[in-house]
DNA sequence: ATGATAAGTGAGCAC
DNA sequence: GTGCTCACTTATCAT
């Protein structure tokens, strides 16, 4: 058995006979639309209004999908950037660590040069202070 | 005017009369299903098969949406973690920089102590080398 | 009335 | 045949 359904999106010639297309139905202002609808049979007017709502909804749905898509896109891009930044910082860190080691060494060397060890014990103490 | 539509989701009593519900239709194996369908009128069999497909699709759609949702969720969480990591690294960086400055200073101080300036010019040169 | 979104459905692709 | 995803429709919510 088949059931009776509302007409939905099949415009079955109404719009064609009125020389109106979807774009116009959708973009017309409410004022313009009402003026137009008053010159039509109530059923046809209702049909057009319903069609307009559906068309707008279609647009909203598309926007929603686009938003969702670019949301994911943005997050992905952002992630790449953050990862890149992390790698950069890790590099900087490594560089700084090396520099730090270097200067500690230089300091230590200079210190040894400055205060030559007088005994095994004192040498140890001196080295400790610059670790 | 109204148009004739396929029956879609209104099961108009068929399933009830056969004592089958959506869950069973969906989860039955193909083998079981075929056995069942052979004992039915062709139209009813077709209806059940179509219904099964629709039910499965409904599930797929839900899965798809869940995936999409958790994708965004994961990306967001990941972003937070990355940002946190960056802040951590920046802190480390700052610490290292300060340590570095400190050691350079100590080196410089020790150097000044070791090789006292003999003239204004030579003092400048010494300072330059440790900046 | 308008805009947004979740859920269901159909179409069409890939395996 | 099964699973997936896109586009569309509907229902529903908020403004």
mmCIF file of C-alpha atoms (C1' of nucleotides) in Angstrom:
data_model
loop_
_atom_site.group_PDB
_atom_site.id
_atom_site.type_symbol
_atom_site.label_atom_id
_atom_site.label_comp_id
_atom_site.label_asym_id
_atom_site.label_seq_id
_atom_site.Cartn_x
_atom_site.Cartn_y
_atom_site.Cartn_z
ATOM 1 C CA UNK A 1 0.000 0.000 0.000
ATOM 2 C CA UNK A 2 1.183 3.473 -0.759
ATOM 3 C CA UNK A 3 0.660 6.419 1.502
ATOM 4 C CA UNK A 4 -0.210 9.977 0.672
ATOM 5 C CA UNK A 5 2.671 12.322 1.278
ATOM 6 C CA UNK A 6 3.126 16.029 1.258
ATOM 7 C CA UNK A 7 4.498 17.400 -1.931
ATOM 8 C CA UNK A 8 7.891 18.364 -0.608
ATOM 9 C CA UNK A 9 10.346 19.341 -3.249
ATOM 10 C CA UNK A 10 8.642 18.324 -6.447
ATOM 11 C CA UNK A 11 7.230 21.560 -7.720
ATOM 12 C CA UNK A 12 5.049 19.830 -10.311
ATOM 13 C CA UNK A 13 4.873 22.846 -12.574
ATOM 14 C CA UNK A 14 3.627 25.457 -10.187
ATOM 15 C CA UNK A 15 6.748 27.526 -10.158
ATOM 16 C CA UNK A 16 7.181 27.133 -13.875
ATOM 17 C CA UNK A 17 3.644 28.328 -14.532
ATOM 18 C CA UNK A 18 4.301 31.321 -12.311
ATOM 19 C CA UNK A 19 7.709 31.939 -13.827
ATOM 20 C CA UNK A 20 9.427 31.857 -10.495
ATOM 21 C CA UNK A 21 12.514 29.863 -9.762
ATOM 22 C CA UNK A 22 14.036 28.688 -6.512
ATOM 23 C CA UNK A 23 16.560 31.470 -6.351
ATOM 24 C CA UNK A 24 13.870 34.110 -6.483
ATOM 25 C CA UNK A 25 11.639 32.355 -4.007
ATOM 26 C CA UNK A 26 14.497 32.172 -1.610
ATOM 27 C CA UNK A 27 15.963 35.629 -1.962
ATOM 28 C CA UNK A 28 12.812 37.684 -2.151
ATOM 29 C CA UNK A 29 12.085 39.907 0.811
ATOM 30 C CA UNK A 30 9.110 39.017 2.977
ATOM 31 C CA UNK A 31 7.365 42.135 1.761
ATOM 32 C CA UNK A 32 7.769 41.280 -1.881
ATOM 33 C CA UNK A 33 6.839 37.719 -1.179
ATOM 34 C CA UNK A 34 3.604 38.631 0.573
ATOM 35 C CA UNK A 35 2.599 40.895 -2.256
ATOM 36 C CA UNK A 36 3.122 38.038 -4.643
ATOM 37 C CA UNK A 37 1.375 35.494 -2.486
ATOM 38 C CA UNK A 38 -1.758 37.600 -2.201
ATOM 39 C CA UNK A 39 -2.309 37.251 -5.927
ATOM 40 C CA UNK A 40 -2.238 33.485 -5.717
ATOM 41 C CA UNK A 41 -4.547 30.698 -4.716
ATOM 42 C CA UNK A 42 -4.143 29.921 -1.001
ATOM 43 C CA UNK A 43 -2.831 26.457 -1.728
ATOM 44 C CA UNK A 44 -0.235 27.752 -4.122
ATOM 45 C CA UNK A 45 0.779 30.432 -1.656
ATOM 46 C CA UNK A 46 1.246 27.855 1.053
ATOM 47 C CA UNK A 47 3.263 25.748 -1.308
ATOM 48 C CA UNK A 48 5.568 28.612 -2.125
ATOM 49 C CA UNK A 49 6.049 29.508 1.503
ATOM 50 C CA UNK A 50 6.881 25.943 2.375
ATOM 51 C CA UNK A 51 9.237 25.724 -0.553
ATOM 52 C CA UNK A 52 10.952 28.907 0.598
ATOM 53 C CA UNK A 53 11.472 27.529 4.065
ATOM 54 C CA UNK A 54 12.925 24.307 2.697
ATOM 55 C CA UNK A 55 15.273 26.158 0.394
ATOM 56 C CA UNK A 56 16.500 28.321 3.226
ATOM 57 C CA UNK A 57 16.976 25.295 5.424
ATOM 58 C CA UNK A 58 18.968 23.685 2.654
ATOM 59 C CA UNK A 59 21.252 26.686 2.749
ATOM 60 C CA UNK A 60 21.560 26.561 6.508
ATOM 61 C CA UNK A 61 22.443 22.909 6.351
ATOM 62 C CA UNK A 62 25.144 23.625 3.797
ATOM 63 C CA UNK A 63 26.539 26.418 5.975
ATOM 64 C CA UNK A 64 26.526 24.139 8.944
ATOM 65 C CA UNK A 65 28.443 21.494 7.025
ATOM 66 C CA UNK A 66 30.950 24.029 5.794
ATOM 67 C CA UNK A 67 31.460 25.331 9.289
ATOM 68 C CA UNK A 68 32.069 21.855 10.574
ATOM 69 C CA UNK A 69 34.489 21.126 7.781
ATOM 70 C CA UNK A 70 36.532 24.248 8.237
ATOM 71 C CA UNK A 71 36.488 23.752 11.975
ATOM 72 C CA UNK A 72 38.289 20.469 11.512
ATOM 73 C CA UNK A 73 40.519 22.030 8.897
ATOM 74 C CA UNK A 74 41.503 24.860 11.182
ATOM 75 C CA UNK A 75 42.210 22.535 14.052
ATOM 76 C CA UNK A 76 44.421 20.409 11.829
ATOM 77 C CA UNK A 77 46.355 23.393 10.563
ATOM 78 C CA UNK A 78 46.662 24.737 14.053
ATOM 79 C CA UNK A 79 47.995 21.420 15.237
ATOM 80 C CA UNK A 80 50.680 21.418 12.557
ATOM 81 C CA UNK A 81 51.713 24.900 13.575
ATOM 82 C CA UNK A 82 51.869 23.983 17.216
ATOM 83 C CA UNK A 83 53.926 20.886 16.500
ATOM 84 C CA UNK A 84 56.256 22.969 14.402
ATOM 85 C CA UNK A 85 56.567 25.494 17.169
ATOM 86 C CA UNK A 86 57.354 22.736 19.625
ATOM 87 C CA UNK A 87 60.104 21.423 17.427
ATOM 88 C CA UNK A 88 61.482 24.931 17.145
ATOM 89 C CA UNK A 89 61.456 25.377 20.895
ATOM 90 C CA UNK A 90 63.064 21.991 21.412
ATOM 91 C CA UNK A 91 65.814 23.056 19.061
ATOM 92 C CA UNK A 92 66.271 26.313 20.885
ATOM 93 C CA UNK A 93 66.365 24.404 24.111
ATOM 94 C CA UNK A 94 69.005 22.079 22.819
ATOM 95 C CA UNK A 95 71.095 25.001 21.632
ATOM 96 C CA UNK A 96 70.787 26.748 24.959
ATOM 97 C CA UNK A 97 71.715 23.588 26.836
ATOM 98 C CA UNK A 98 74.815 23.186 24.746
ATOM 99 C CA UNK A 99 75.800 26.807 25.196
ATOM 100 C CA UNK A 100 75.227 26.414 28.875
ATOM 101 C CA UNK A 101 77.452 23.342 29.034
ATOM 102 C CA UNK A 102 80.055 25.243 27.074
ATOM 103 C CA UNK A 103 80.146 28.201 29.400
ATOM 104 C CA UNK A 104 80.198 26.016 32.453
ATOM 105 C CA UNK A 105 83.185 24.259 30.965
ATOM 106 C CA UNK A 106 84.924 27.492 30.120
ATOM 107 C CA UNK A 107 84.272 28.746 33.586
ATOM 108 C CA UNK A 108 85.613 25.559 35.053
ATOM 109 C CA UNK A 109 88.686 25.682 32.848
ATOM 110 C CA UNK A 110 89.377 29.262 33.727
ATOM 111 C CA UNK A 111 88.898 28.472 37.345
ATOM 112 C CA UNK A 112 91.398 25.643 37.201
ATOM 113 C CA UNK A 113 93.831 27.944 35.534
ATOM 114 C CA UNK A 114 93.273 30.563 38.175
ATOM 115 C CA UNK A 115 93.499 28.471 41.312
ATOM 116 C CA UNK A 116 95.783 25.505 40.655
ATOM 117 C CA UNK A 117 95.076 22.516 42.848
ATOM 118 C CA UNK A 118 97.042 22.495 46.069
ATOM 119 C CA UNK A 119 95.756 19.055 47.069
ATOM 120 C CA UNK A 120 93.468 16.298 45.789
ATOM 121 C CA UNK A 121 90.758 17.305 48.238
ATOM 122 C CA UNK A 122 90.660 20.966 47.406
ATOM 123 C CA UNK A 123 90.518 20.227 43.728
ATOM 124 C CA UNK A 124 87.389 18.249 44.238
ATOM 125 C CA UNK A 125 85.795 21.054 46.191
ATOM 126 C CA UNK A 126 86.566 23.551 43.481
ATOM 127 C CA UNK A 127 85.089 21.374 40.779
ATOM 128 C CA UNK A 128 81.933 20.869 42.791
ATOM 129 C CA UNK A 129 81.162 24.548 42.960
ATOM 130 C CA UNK A 130 80.765 24.823 39.174
ATOM 131 C CA UNK A 131 78.653 21.784 38.448
ATOM 132 C CA UNK B 1 -2.276 17.720 -5.746
ATOM 133 C CA UNK B 2 -0.552 15.021 -3.759
ATOM 134 C CA UNK B 3 1.958 12.543 -5.091
ATOM 135 C CA UNK B 4 2.335 8.826 -4.443
ATOM 136 C CA UNK B 5 5.331 8.007 -2.339
ATOM 137 C CA UNK B 6 7.098 4.853 -1.307
ATOM 138 C CA UNK B 7 6.234 3.617 2.113
ATOM 139 C CA UNK B 8 9.556 4.328 3.766
ATOM 140 C CA UNK B 9 9.515 3.926 7.495
ATOM 141 C CA UNK B 10 5.890 3.455 8.314
ATOM 142 C CA UNK B 11 5.597 -0.296 8.691
ATOM 143 C CA UNK B 12 1.826 -0.261 8.570
ATOM 144 C CA UNK B 13 1.518 -3.412 10.630
ATOM 145 C CA UNK B 14 3.588 -5.813 8.616
ATOM 146 C CA UNK B 15 6.278 -6.274 11.195
ATOM 147 C CA UNK B 16 3.731 -6.493 13.953
ATOM 148 C CA UNK B 17 1.788 -9.170 12.125
ATOM 149 C CA UNK B 18 5.001 -11.120 11.618
ATOM 150 C CA UNK B 19 6.114 -10.524 15.179
ATOM 151 C CA UNK B 20 9.408 -9.040 14.096
ATOM 152 C CA UNK B 21 10.832 -5.812 15.355
ATOM 153 C CA UNK B 22 13.465 -3.500 13.975
ATOM 154 C CA UNK B 23 16.221 -4.855 16.150
ATOM 155 C CA UNK B 24 15.721 -8.356 14.863
ATOM 156 C CA UNK B 25 15.432 -7.295 11.251
ATOM 157 C CA UNK B 26 18.684 -5.437 11.582
ATOM 158 C CA UNK B 27 20.750 -7.929 13.499
ATOM 159 C CA UNK B 28 19.699 -11.139 11.781
ATOM 160 C CA UNK B 29 22.307 -12.821 9.628
ATOM 161 C CA UNK B 30 21.730 -12.893 5.883
ATOM 162 C CA UNK B 31 21.225 -16.623 6.075
ATOM 163 C CA UNK B 32 18.549 -16.400 8.718
ATOM 164 C CA UNK B 33 16.977 -13.511 6.928
ATOM 165 C CA UNK B 34 16.737 -15.354 3.632
ATOM 166 C CA UNK B 35 15.150 -18.336 5.278
ATOM 167 C CA UNK B 36 12.585 -16.055 6.761
ATOM 168 C CA UNK B 37 11.982 -14.127 3.584
ATOM 169 C CA UNK B 38 11.290 -17.262 1.551
ATOM 170 C CA UNK B 39 8.244 -17.924 3.637
ATOM 171 C CA UNK B 40 6.820 -14.519 2.865
ATOM 172 C CA UNK B 41 4.994 -12.831 0.042
ATOM 173 C CA UNK B 42 7.496 -11.245 -2.355
ATOM 174 C CA UNK B 43 6.235 -7.764 -1.576
ATOM 175 C CA UNK B 44 6.611 -8.285 2.135
ATOM 176 C CA UNK B 45 10.063 -9.733 1.646
ATOM 177 C CA UNK B 46 11.106 -6.710 -0.360
ATOM 178 C CA UNK B 47 9.699 -4.472 2.291
ATOM 179 C CA UNK B 48 11.666 -6.192 5.014
ATOM 180 C CA UNK B 49 14.870 -6.054 3.007
ATOM 181 C CA UNK B 50 14.428 -2.370 2.352
ATOM 182 C CA UNK B 51 13.647 -1.755 5.967
ATOM 183 C CA UNK B 52 16.792 -3.627 6.952
ATOM 184 C CA UNK B 53 18.914 -1.491 4.671
ATOM 185 C CA UNK B 54 17.397 1.689 6.068
ATOM 186 C CA UNK B 55 17.950 0.598 9.637
ATOM 187 C CA UNK B 56 21.548 -0.262 8.915
ATOM 188 C CA UNK B 57 22.047 3.063 7.211
ATOM 189 C CA UNK B 58 20.642 4.796 10.226
ATOM 190 C CA UNK B 59 23.300 3.110 12.298
ATOM 191 C CA UNK B 60 26.044 3.999 9.846
ATOM 192 C CA UNK B 61 24.959 7.596 9.902
ATOM 193 C CA UNK B 62 25.079 7.665 13.673
ATOM 194 C CA UNK B 63 28.533 6.107 13.643
ATOM 195 C CA UNK B 64 29.708 8.610 11.115
ATOM 196 C CA UNK B 65 28.484 11.467 13.266
ATOM 197 C CA UNK B 66 30.076 10.067 16.380
ATOM 198 C CA UNK B 67 33.356 9.712 14.553
ATOM 199 C CA UNK B 68 33.171 13.272 13.362
ATOM 200 C CA UNK B 69 32.339 14.493 16.837
ATOM 201 C CA UNK B 70 35.145 12.658 18.548
ATOM 202 C CA UNK B 71 37.515 13.734 15.805
ATOM 203 C CA UNK B 72 36.878 17.330 16.724
ATOM 204 C CA UNK B 73 37.037 16.453 20.397
ATOM 205 C CA UNK B 74 40.381 14.748 20.013
ATOM 206 C CA UNK B 75 41.801 17.622 18.023
ATOM 207 C CA UNK B 76 40.694 20.050 20.692
ATOM 208 C CA UNK B 77 42.217 17.999 23.476
ATOM 209 C CA UNK B 78 45.375 17.558 21.482
ATOM 210 C CA UNK B 79 45.571 21.273 20.954
ATOM 211 C CA UNK B 80 45.327 21.937 24.670
ATOM 212 C CA UNK B 81 48.108 19.471 25.316
ATOM 213 C CA UNK B 82 50.315 20.996 22.666
ATOM 214 C CA UNK B 83 49.745 24.483 24.002
ATOM 215 C CA UNK B 84 50.589 23.259 27.476
ATOM 216 C CA UNK B 85 53.739 21.656 26.166
ATOM 217 C CA UNK B 86 54.713 24.878 24.466
ATOM 218 C CA UNK B 87 54.299 26.813 27.667
ATOM 219 C CA UNK B 88 56.425 24.259 29.433
ATOM 220 C CA UNK B 89 59.151 24.543 26.826
ATOM 221 C CA UNK B 90 59.005 28.312 26.948
ATOM 222 C CA UNK B 91 59.508 28.131 30.676
ATOM 223 C CA UNK B 92 62.437 25.777 30.283
ATOM 224 C CA UNK B 93 63.816 28.111 27.702
ATOM 225 C CA UNK B 94 63.547 31.066 29.980
ATOM 226 C CA UNK B 95 65.254 29.174 32.774
ATOM 227 C CA UNK B 96 68.088 28.112 30.523
ATOM 228 C CA UNK B 97 68.528 31.625 29.234
ATOM 229 C CA UNK B 98 68.798 32.951 32.756
ATOM 230 C CA UNK B 99 71.248 30.251 33.746
ATOM 231 C CA UNK B 100 73.242 31.035 30.661
ATOM 232 C CA UNK B 101 73.327 34.729 31.475
ATOM 233 C CA UNK B 102 74.403 33.853 34.974
ATOM 234 C CA UNK B 103 77.310 31.704 33.903
ATOM 235 C CA UNK B 104 78.441 34.215 31.340
ATOM 236 C CA UNK B 105 78.467 36.783 34.066
ATOM 237 C CA UNK B 106 80.374 34.553 36.445
ATOM 238 C CA UNK B 107 82.862 33.802 33.719
ATOM 239 C CA UNK B 108 83.216 37.455 32.983
ATOM 240 C CA UNK B 109 83.683 38.285 36.634
ATOM 241 C CA UNK B 110 86.267 35.588 37.098
ATOM 242 C CA UNK B 111 88.022 36.740 33.993
ATOM 243 C CA UNK B 112 88.203 40.285 35.253
ATOM 244 C CA UNK B 113 89.611 39.022 38.484
ATOM 245 C CA UNK B 114 92.196 36.942 36.680
ATOM 246 C CA UNK B 115 93.454 39.458 34.161
ATOM 247 C CA UNK B 116 93.052 42.935 35.610
ATOM 248 C CA UNK B 117 92.756 45.696 33.048
ATOM 249 C CA UNK B 118 96.074 47.216 32.003
ATOM 250 C CA UNK B 119 94.387 49.960 29.976
ATOM 251 C CA UNK B 120 90.925 51.243 29.047
ATOM 252 C CA UNK B 121 91.206 49.629 25.603
ATOM 253 C CA UNK B 122 92.172 46.180 26.773
ATOM 254 C CA UNK B 123 89.312 46.150 29.243
ATOM 255 C CA UNK B 124 86.829 46.708 26.461
ATOM 256 C CA UNK B 125 88.259 43.839 24.454
ATOM 257 C CA UNK B 126 87.984 41.467 27.373
ATOM 258 C CA UNK B 127 84.366 42.353 27.962
ATOM 259 C CA UNK B 128 83.518 41.864 24.310
ATOM 260 C CA UNK B 129 84.661 38.279 24.230
ATOM 261 C CA UNK B 130 82.155 37.141 26.807
ATOM 262 C CA UNK B 131 79.004 38.880 25.715
ATOM 263 C "C1'" DA C 1 10.393 34.635 10.654
ATOM 264 C "C1'" DT C 2 15.089 33.249 10.700
ATOM 265 C "C1'" DG C 3 19.130 30.688 11.615
ATOM 266 C "C1'" DA C 4 21.182 26.535 13.465
ATOM 267 C "C1'" DT C 5 21.717 21.701 14.320
ATOM 268 C "C1'" DA C 6 20.566 16.591 15.383
ATOM 269 C "C1'" DA C 7 18.626 12.718 13.314
ATOM 270 C "C1'" DG C 8 16.771 10.083 9.521
ATOM 271 C "C1'" DT C 9 16.721 9.044 4.643
ATOM 272 C "C1'" DG C 10 18.334 8.476 -0.125
ATOM 273 C "C1'" DA C 11 22.077 8.431 -3.493
ATOM 274 C "C1'" DG C 12 26.219 6.962 -4.776
ATOM 275 C "C1'" DC C 13 30.989 5.446 -4.020
ATOM 276 C "C1'" DA C 14 34.326 1.681 -2.471
ATOM 277 C "C1'" DC C 15 35.288 -2.706 -1.074
ATOM 278 C "C1'" DG D 1 25.796 -6.894 0.498
ATOM 279 C "C1'" DT D 2 28.050 -3.882 3.678
ATOM 280 C "C1'" DG D 3 29.850 0.298 5.357
ATOM 281 C "C1'" DC D 4 30.585 5.090 4.694
ATOM 282 C "C1'" DT D 5 29.651 9.843 3.704
ATOM 283 C "C1'" DC D 6 27.340 13.751 1.330
ATOM 284 C "C1'" DA D 7 23.253 16.328 0.475
ATOM 285 C "C1'" DC D 8 18.685 16.986 1.619
ATOM 286 C "C1'" DT D 9 14.497 17.038 4.557
ATOM 287 C "C1'" DT D 10 12.268 17.266 8.886
ATOM 288 C "C1'" DA D 11 11.797 18.372 13.626
ATOM 289 C "C1'" DT D 12 13.147 21.224 17.096
ATOM 290 C "C1'" DC D 13 15.416 24.821 19.558
ATOM 291 C "C1'" DA D 14 16.769 29.688 20.249
ATOM 292 C "C1'" DT D 15 16.785 34.358 18.790
#
